[in-house]
PDB file of C-alpha atoms in Angstrom:
ATOM      1  CA  GLU V  22       9.870  63.154  60.151  1.00 78.00           C
ATOM      2  CA  PRO V  23      10.553  64.448  56.765  1.00 82.00           C
ATOM      3  CA  GLU V  24       9.119  62.814  53.769  1.00 93.00           C
ATOM      4  CA  VAL V  25       8.499  62.864  50.311  1.00 97.00           C
ATOM      5  CA  THR V  26       5.051  64.138  49.191  1.00 97.00           C
ATOM      6  CA  GLN V  27       3.189  63.454  46.070  1.00 97.00           C
ATOM      7  CA  THR V  28       0.277  65.008  44.110  1.00 97.00           C
ATOM      8  CA  PRO V  29      -2.501  64.144  43.732  1.00 97.00           C
ATOM      9  CA  SER V  30      -3.013  60.654  44.696  1.00 96.00           C
ATOM     10  CA  HIS V  31      -5.142  59.624  42.018  1.00 97.00           C
ATOM     11  CA  GLN V  32      -5.293  60.993  38.686  1.00 97.00           C
ATOM     12  CA  VAL V  33      -7.811  60.126  35.763  1.00 98.00           C
ATOM     13  CA  THR V  34      -6.881  60.952  32.122  1.00 98.00           C
ATOM     14  CA  GLN V  35      -8.134  60.302  28.965  1.00 98.00           C
ATOM     15  CA  MET V  36      -5.804  58.414  26.520  1.00 98.00           C
ATOM     16  CA  GLY V  37      -3.854  61.170  24.322  1.00 97.00           C
ATOM     17  CA  GLN V  38      -3.717  63.676  27.185  1.00 98.00           C
ATOM     18  CA  GLU V  39      -0.870  65.456  28.891  1.00 98.00           C
ATOM     19  CA  VAL V  40      -0.340  64.876  32.498  1.00 98.00           C
ATOM     20  CA  ILE V  41       2.011  65.922  35.388  1.00 97.00           C
ATOM     21  CA  LEU V  42       2.727  64.298  38.669  1.00 98.00           C
ATOM     22  CA  ARG V  43       4.481  66.333  40.952  1.00 97.00           C
ATOM     23  CA  CYS V  44       6.610  65.372  43.900  1.00 98.00           C
ATOM     24  CA  VAL V  45       8.391  67.460  46.795  1.00 97.00           C
ATOM     25  CA  PRO V  46      11.334  65.605  47.818  1.00 97.00           C
ATOM     26  CA  ILE V  47      13.120  65.603  51.190  1.00 96.00           C
ATOM     27  CA  SER V  48      14.625  69.362  51.226  1.00 92.00           C
ATOM     28  CA  ASN V  49      18.370  68.424  51.747  1.00 92.00           C
ATOM     29  CA  HIS V  50      18.738  65.463  49.260  1.00 94.00           C
ATOM     30  CA  LEU V  51      20.877  65.809  46.045  1.00 93.00           C
ATOM     31  CA  TYR V  52      19.175  62.713  44.064  1.00 93.00           C
ATOM     32  CA  PHE V  53      15.747  62.208  42.993  1.00 95.00           C
ATOM     33  CA  TYR V  54      13.957  59.341  41.251  1.00 96.00           C
ATOM     34  CA  TRP V  55      10.593  58.017  39.547  1.00 97.00           C
ATOM     35  CA  TYR V  56       9.430  54.744  39.331  1.00 97.00           C
ATOM     36  CA  ARG V  57       6.202  53.000  38.419  1.00 97.00           C
ATOM     37  CA  GLN V  58       4.289  49.987  39.253  1.00 95.00           C
ATOM     38  CA  ILE V  59       1.669  48.141  37.345  1.00 96.00           C
ATOM     39  CA  LEU V  60      -1.157  46.686  39.066  1.00 92.00           C
ATOM     40  CA  GLY V  61       0.287  43.347  40.605  1.00 89.00           C
ATOM     41  CA  GLN V  62       3.648  43.554  38.705  1.00 91.00           C
ATOM     42  CA  LYS V  63       7.381  44.751  39.941  1.00 90.00           C
ATOM     43  CA  VAL V  64       8.500  48.213  40.792  1.00 93.00           C
ATOM     44  CA  GLU V  65      10.008  49.762  37.614  1.00 95.00           C
ATOM     45  CA  PHE V  66      12.764  52.417  37.648  1.00 94.00           C
ATOM     46  CA  LEU V  67      12.073  55.240  35.362  1.00 97.00           C
ATOM     47  CA  VAL V  68      14.401  57.859  35.586  1.00 96.00           C
ATOM     48  CA  SER V  69      17.325  59.168  38.048  1.00 94.00           C
ATOM     49  CA  PHE V  70      18.167  62.879  38.514  1.00 94.00           C
ATOM     50  CA  TYR V  71      20.890  64.854  39.938  1.00 92.00           C
ATOM     51  CA  ASN V  72      22.504  68.179  39.603  1.00 91.00           C
ATOM     52  CA  ASN V  73      19.507  69.484  37.284  1.00 91.00           C
ATOM     53  CA  GLU V  74      20.135  66.656  35.195  1.00 93.00           C
ATOM     54  CA  ILE V  75      18.946  63.175  34.056  1.00 94.00           C
ATOM     55  CA  SER V  76      21.749  60.496  35.289  1.00 91.00           C
ATOM     56  CA  GLU V  77      20.375  57.363  34.171  1.00 92.00           C
ATOM     57  CA  LYS V  78      16.942  56.616  32.428  1.00 94.00           C
ATOM     58  CA  SER V  79      14.978  53.090  31.605  1.00 94.00           C
ATOM     59  CA  GLU V  80      14.035  51.907  28.351  1.00 95.00           C
ATOM     60  CA  ILE V  81      10.722  52.756  29.701  1.00 96.00           C
ATOM     61  CA  PHE V  82      11.245  56.372  29.572  1.00 97.00           C
ATOM     62  CA  ASP V  83      11.074  57.535  26.425  1.00 95.00           C
ATOM     63  CA  ASP V  84      10.244  60.598  24.442  1.00 96.00           C
ATOM     64  CA  GLN V  85       6.559  61.080  26.084  1.00 96.00           C
ATOM     65  CA  PHE V  86       8.256  61.366  29.339  1.00 98.00           C
ATOM     66  CA  SER V  87      10.488  64.215  30.672  1.00 98.00           C
ATOM     67  CA  VAL V  88      11.167  65.534  34.236  1.00 97.00           C
ATOM     68  CA  GLU V  89      11.986  68.791  35.497  1.00 95.00           C
ATOM     69  CA  ARG V  90      13.010  70.511  38.726  1.00 93.00           C
ATOM     70  CA  PRO V  91      11.387  73.923  38.288  1.00 87.00           C
ATOM     71  CA  ASP V  92      12.468  75.551  41.550  1.00 87.00           C
ATOM     72  CA  GLY V  93      14.220  74.417  44.638  1.00 78.00           C
ATOM     73  CA  SER V  94      11.392  71.984  45.921  1.00 87.00           C
ATOM     74  CA  ASN V  95       9.023  70.695  43.327  1.00 94.00           C
ATOM     75  CA  PHE V  96      10.369  67.596  40.990  1.00 97.00           C
ATOM     76  CA  THR V  97       8.077  66.896  38.097  1.00 97.00           C
ATOM     77  CA  LEU V  98       7.175  63.965  35.725  1.00 98.00           C
ATOM     78  CA  LYS V  99       5.378  64.926  32.736  1.00 98.00           C
ATOM     79  CA  ILE V 100       3.623  62.383  30.406  1.00 98.00           C
ATOM     80  CA  ARG V 101       3.025  64.326  27.473  1.00 97.00           C
ATOM     81  CA  SER V 102       0.491  61.837  25.366  1.00 95.00           C
ATOM     82  CA  THR V 103      -0.822  59.252  27.824  1.00 97.00           C
ATOM     83  CA  LYS V 104      -1.620  55.634  26.581  1.00 97.00           C
ATOM     84  CA  LEU V 105      -3.632  53.478  28.159  1.00 97.00           C
ATOM     85  CA  GLU V 106      -0.497  51.127  29.364  1.00 96.00           C
ATOM     86  CA  ASP V 107       0.619  54.313  31.307  1.00 97.00           C
ATOM     87  CA  SER V 108      -1.682  53.340  33.895  1.00 98.00           C
ATOM     88  CA  ALA V 109      -0.201  52.843  37.054  1.00 98.00           C
ATOM     89  CA  MET V 110       1.283  54.031  40.424  1.00 97.00           C
ATOM     90  CA  TYR V 111       4.011  56.353  40.008  1.00 98.00           C
ATOM     91  CA  PHE V 112       6.167  56.713  43.138  1.00 98.00           C
ATOM     92  CA  CYS V 113       8.994  59.600  43.453  1.00 98.00           C
ATOM     93  CA  ALA V 114      11.774  58.843  45.593  1.00 96.00           C
ATOM     94  CA  SER V 115      14.814  60.725  47.102  1.00 95.00           C
ATOM     95  CA  SER V 116      18.190  60.028  48.518  1.00 92.00           C
ATOM     96  CA  ARG V 117      20.887  62.391  50.140  1.00 92.00           C
ATOM     97  CA  TRP V 118      23.731  60.771  48.648  1.00 87.00           C
ATOM     98  CA  ALA V 119      23.934  58.557  45.695  1.00 81.00           C
ATOM     99  CA  ASN V 120      24.182  55.325  47.996  1.00 77.00           C
ATOM    100  CA  THR V 121      21.913  56.362  51.064  1.00 85.00           C
ATOM    101  CA  GLU V 122      18.721  54.901  51.581  1.00 90.00           C
ATOM    102  CA  ALA V 123      15.800  56.381  49.236  1.00 93.00           C
ATOM    103  CA  PHE V 124      12.639  57.647  50.785  1.00 95.00           C
ATOM    104  CA  PHE V 125       9.755  57.457  48.633  1.00 97.00           C
ATOM    105  CA  GLY V 126       6.357  59.447  48.484  1.00 97.00           C
ATOM    106  CA  GLN V 127       2.950  57.082  48.719  1.00 96.00           C
ATOM    107  CA  GLY V 128       2.556  57.322  45.218  1.00 97.00           C
ATOM    108  CA  THR V 129       0.030  58.759  42.499  1.00 98.00           C
ATOM    109  CA  ARG V 130      -1.897  56.322  40.878  1.00 97.00           C
ATOM    110  CA  LEU V 131      -2.546  57.390  37.142  1.00 98.00           C
ATOM    111  CA  THR V 132      -5.520  55.853  35.543  1.00 98.00           C
ATOM    112  CA  VAL V 133      -5.651  56.437  31.832  1.00 98.00           C
ATOM    113  CA  VAL V 134      -9.059  55.927  30.146  1.00 97.00           C
TER     114      VAL V 134
ATOM    115  CA  ASP T  28      22.603  44.405  37.149  1.00 59.00           C
ATOM    116  CA  ALA T  29      23.435  41.787  39.861  1.00 61.00           C
ATOM    117  CA  LYS T  30      20.028  39.666  40.746  1.00 87.00           C
ATOM    118  CA  THR T  31      18.607  38.571  43.913  1.00 93.00           C
ATOM    119  CA  THR T  32      16.587  35.524  44.753  1.00 95.00           C
ATOM    120  CA  GLN T  33      13.875  35.581  47.208  1.00 96.00           C
ATOM    121  CA  PRO T  34      11.196  32.900  48.515  1.00 97.00           C
ATOM    122  CA  ASN T  35       7.855  34.302  47.302  1.00 96.00           C
ATOM    123  CA  SER T  36       5.903  33.997  50.554  1.00 97.00           C
ATOM    124  CA  MET T  37       6.668  33.419  54.396  1.00 97.00           C
ATOM    125  CA  GLU T  38       4.371  33.353  57.337  1.00 97.00           C
ATOM    126  CA  SER T  39       5.171  33.878  60.962  1.00 96.00           C
ATOM    127  CA  ASN T  40       3.126  34.563  64.178  1.00 96.00           C
ATOM    128  CA  GLU T  41       3.226  37.684  65.937  1.00 96.00           C
ATOM    129  CA  GLU T  42       5.798  38.473  68.565  1.00 96.00           C
ATOM    130  CA  GLU T  43       7.980  35.637  66.900  1.00 96.00           C
ATOM    131  CA  PRO T  44      10.868  36.312  65.108  1.00 96.00           C
ATOM    132  CA  VAL T  45      11.116  36.322  61.392  1.00 97.00           C
ATOM    133  CA  HIS T  46      13.925  35.531  59.102  1.00 98.00           C
ATOM    134  CA  LEU T  47      14.406  36.567  55.743  1.00 98.00           C
ATOM    135  CA  PRO T  48      16.589  34.972  53.248  1.00 98.00           C
ATOM    136  CA  CYS T  49      18.078  36.543  49.720  1.00 97.00           C
ATOM    137  CA  ASN T  50      20.493  35.019  47.620  1.00 96.00           C
ATOM    138  CA  HIS T  51      22.982  37.192  45.600  1.00 94.00           C
ATOM    139  CA  SER T  52      25.402  34.899  44.187  1.00 93.00           C
ATOM    140  CA  THR T  53      26.675  37.090  41.550  1.00 90.00           C
ATOM    141  CA  ILE T  54      26.955  39.986  43.820  1.00 91.00           C
ATOM    142  CA  SER T  55      30.227  42.268  43.094  1.00 88.00           C
ATOM    143  CA  GLY T  56      32.506  43.412  45.715  1.00 88.00           C
ATOM    144  CA  THR T  57      30.842  46.994  45.370  1.00 85.00           C
ATOM    145  CA  ASP T  58      27.375  46.111  45.456  1.00 88.00           C
ATOM    146  CA  TYR T  59      25.279  47.275  48.431  1.00 90.00           C
ATOM    147  CA  ILE T  60      22.723  44.942  50.192  1.00 93.00           C
ATOM    148  CA  HIS T  61      19.386  46.851  50.641  1.00 94.00           C
ATOM    149  CA  TRP T  62      16.209  45.819  52.056  1.00 96.00           C
ATOM    150  CA  TYR T  63      12.809  47.598  51.429  1.00 97.00           C
ATOM    151  CA  ARG T  64       9.214  46.725  52.077  1.00 97.00           C
ATOM    152  CA  GLN T  65       6.203  47.693  50.679  1.00 96.00           C
ATOM    153  CA  LEU T  66       2.778  47.633  53.048  1.00 94.00           C
ATOM    154  CA  PRO T  67      -0.478  47.331  51.379  1.00 90.00           C
ATOM    155  CA  SER T  68      -1.506  50.173  49.159  1.00 87.00           C
ATOM    156  CA  GLN T  69       1.637  52.234  50.385  1.00 91.00           C
ATOM    157  CA  GLY T  70       4.778  53.258  48.689  1.00 93.00           C
ATOM    158  CA  PRO T  71       8.182  51.390  49.120  1.00 95.00           C
ATOM    159  CA  GLU T  72       9.724  51.841  52.789  1.00 96.00           C
ATOM    160  CA  TYR T  73      13.308  51.606  53.758  1.00 95.00           C
ATOM    161  CA  VAL T  74      14.338  48.784  56.015  1.00 97.00           C
ATOM    162  CA  ILE T  75      18.133  48.496  56.308  1.00 96.00           C
ATOM    163  CA  HIS T  76      21.447  47.905  54.132  1.00 94.00           C
ATOM    164  CA  GLY T  77      24.559  46.820  54.294  1.00 93.00           C
ATOM    165  CA  LEU T  78      28.064  46.005  52.599  1.00 93.00           C
ATOM    166  CA  THR T  79      29.886  43.636  54.604  1.00 94.00           C
ATOM    167  CA  SER T  80      29.356  43.767  58.121  1.00 93.00           C
ATOM    168  CA  ASN T  81      26.142  42.596  59.963  1.00 94.00           C
ATOM    169  CA  VAL T  82      23.700  45.956  60.662  1.00 95.00           C
ATOM    170  CA  ASN T  83      21.328  46.742  63.018  1.00 96.00           C
ATOM    171  CA  ASN T  84      18.623  49.534  63.291  1.00 94.00           C
ATOM    172  CA  ARG T  85      15.433  50.240  65.000  1.00 91.00           C
ATOM    173  CA  MET T  86      13.397  48.103  62.302  1.00 91.00           C
ATOM    174  CA  ALA T  87      15.739  45.177  61.963  1.00 96.00           C
ATOM    175  CA  SER T  88      18.758  43.572  61.630  1.00 97.00           C
ATOM    176  CA  LEU T  89      20.546  42.599  58.547  1.00 98.00           C
ATOM    177  CA  ALA T  90      23.108  39.632  58.403  1.00 98.00           C
ATOM    178  CA  ILE T  91      25.599  39.141  55.809  1.00 97.00           C
ATOM    179  CA  ALA T  92      27.373  35.838  54.922  1.00 97.00           C
ATOM    180  CA  GLU T  93      31.087  35.565  54.957  1.00 95.00           C
ATOM    181  CA  ASP T  94      31.369  35.162  51.044  1.00 95.00           C
ATOM    182  CA  ARG T  95      28.245  37.943  50.758  1.00 95.00           C
ATOM    183  CA  LYS T  96      26.180  35.174  48.702  1.00 95.00           C
ATOM    184  CA  SER T  97      23.300  35.594  50.833  1.00 97.00           C
ATOM    185  CA  SER T  98      22.136  37.954  53.353  1.00 97.00           C
ATOM    186  CA  THR T  99      18.790  37.418  55.901  1.00 98.00           C
ATOM    187  CA  LEU T 100      16.848  40.111  57.115  1.00 98.00           C
ATOM    188  CA  ILE T 101      15.695  39.468  60.793  1.00 98.00           C
ATOM    189  CA  LEU T 102      12.786  40.948  62.227  1.00 97.00           C
ATOM    190  CA  HIS T 103      13.221  40.546  65.909  1.00 94.00           C
ATOM    191  CA  ARG T 104       9.235  40.816  66.950  1.00 95.00           C
ATOM    192  CA  ALA T 105       6.580  40.174  64.152  1.00 96.00           C
ATOM    193  CA  THR T 106       3.920  42.739  64.280  1.00 96.00           C
ATOM    194  CA  LEU T 107       0.532  42.552  62.091  1.00 96.00           C
ATOM    195  CA  ARG T 108       2.255  46.144  60.861  1.00 95.00           C
ATOM    196  CA  ASP T 109       5.067  43.980  59.458  1.00 97.00           C
ATOM    197  CA  ALA T 110       2.982  41.876  56.618  1.00 97.00           C
ATOM    198  CA  ALA T 111       4.488  43.540  53.474  1.00 97.00           C
ATOM    199  CA  VAL T 112       6.255  42.399  50.777  1.00 97.00           C
ATOM    200  CA  TYR T 113       9.912  42.536  51.314  1.00 98.00           C
ATOM    201  CA  TYR T 114      12.749  43.323  48.480  1.00 97.00           C
ATOM    202  CA  CYS T 115      16.375  42.578  48.850  1.00 96.00           C
ATOM    203  CA  ILE T 116      18.336  44.599  46.536  1.00 93.00           C
ATOM    204  CA  LEU T 117      21.542  44.925  45.148  1.00 89.00           C
ATOM    205  CA  ARG T 118      22.915  48.519  44.576  1.00 84.00           C
ATOM    206  CA  GLY T 119      25.774  49.211  42.823  1.00 77.00           C
ATOM    207  CA  ALA T 120      28.427  52.024  43.807  1.00 69.00           C
ATOM    208  CA  GLY T 121      29.321  55.005  41.807  1.00 66.00           C
ATOM    209  CA  ASN T 122      26.905  55.937  39.092  1.00 58.00           C
ATOM    210  CA  ASN T 123      24.706  52.891  39.393  1.00 56.00           C
ATOM    211  CA  ARG T 124      22.185  54.217  41.467  1.00 73.00           C
ATOM    212  CA  LYS T 125      18.812  52.924  40.807  1.00 83.00           C
ATOM    213  CA  LEU T 126      16.873  50.307  42.417  1.00 87.00           C
ATOM    214  CA  ILE T 127      16.100  47.002  40.528  1.00 84.00           C
ATOM    215  CA  TRP T 128      13.339  45.167  41.975  1.00 88.00           C
ATOM    216  CA  GLY T 129      12.281  41.694  41.906  1.00 88.00           C
ATOM    217  CA  LEU T 130       9.100  40.172  43.275  1.00 90.00           C
ATOM    218  CA  GLY T 131      10.251  40.220  46.997  1.00 95.00           C
ATOM    219  CA  THR T 132       8.921  37.798  49.659  1.00 97.00           C
ATOM    220  CA  SER T 133       5.495  38.118  50.584  1.00 97.00           C
ATOM    221  CA  LEU T 134       5.288  38.276  54.566  1.00 98.00           C
ATOM    222  CA  ALA T 135       1.854  37.147  56.275  1.00 97.00           C
ATOM    223  CA  VAL T 136       1.897  37.609  59.952  1.00 97.00           C
ATOM    224  CA  ASN T 137      -0.759  35.632  62.033  1.00 96.00           C
ATOM    225  CA  PRO T 138      -2.177  37.291  65.358  1.00 94.00           C
TER     226      PRO T 138
END
């Protein structure tokens, strides 16, 4: 069964460093998303991406965040200068169409120290 | 964004049916009702979704009230693997593609 894969599974970084979280969405999907979940809290929407551009973003997704689809398979989330409060699980998701089900990866646990 | 209300937690016994309720009194005519679940230490997993009619798939059934202000996710025979947090989410049509998550219902399944 096709799945969304995320790498790495765990990333530890120092405050102020840049990190890139990588995702390979399901191959025939057109819509891509990043969500995050701080430990013990709700899953929060960060950004959606369609047709090579951001279609929607939340207040969390400020200038420190960016997304890119550098080739036909990868979808990346970059945090330019990490803060302690960026520590969370980051989930990538994809869906075939706008209103069909989203498939999630297993997440990357980002720890900022 | 339309909101949903779910009980914080529920408990079931293995091999018994489970009915997980969700209230969404402010649902709009174009909102789809989606259910996802999150097993411990895993990413969210799609369960089922519907608009007006009841829906069945291999994982569960979704019963939608006639006025669409509430719905119920039905797990026909709970297994230990069904212990998870279950989220009821309204997802709009058109450009509103994001999923807005609440705290969900934490389901415990007793052996």
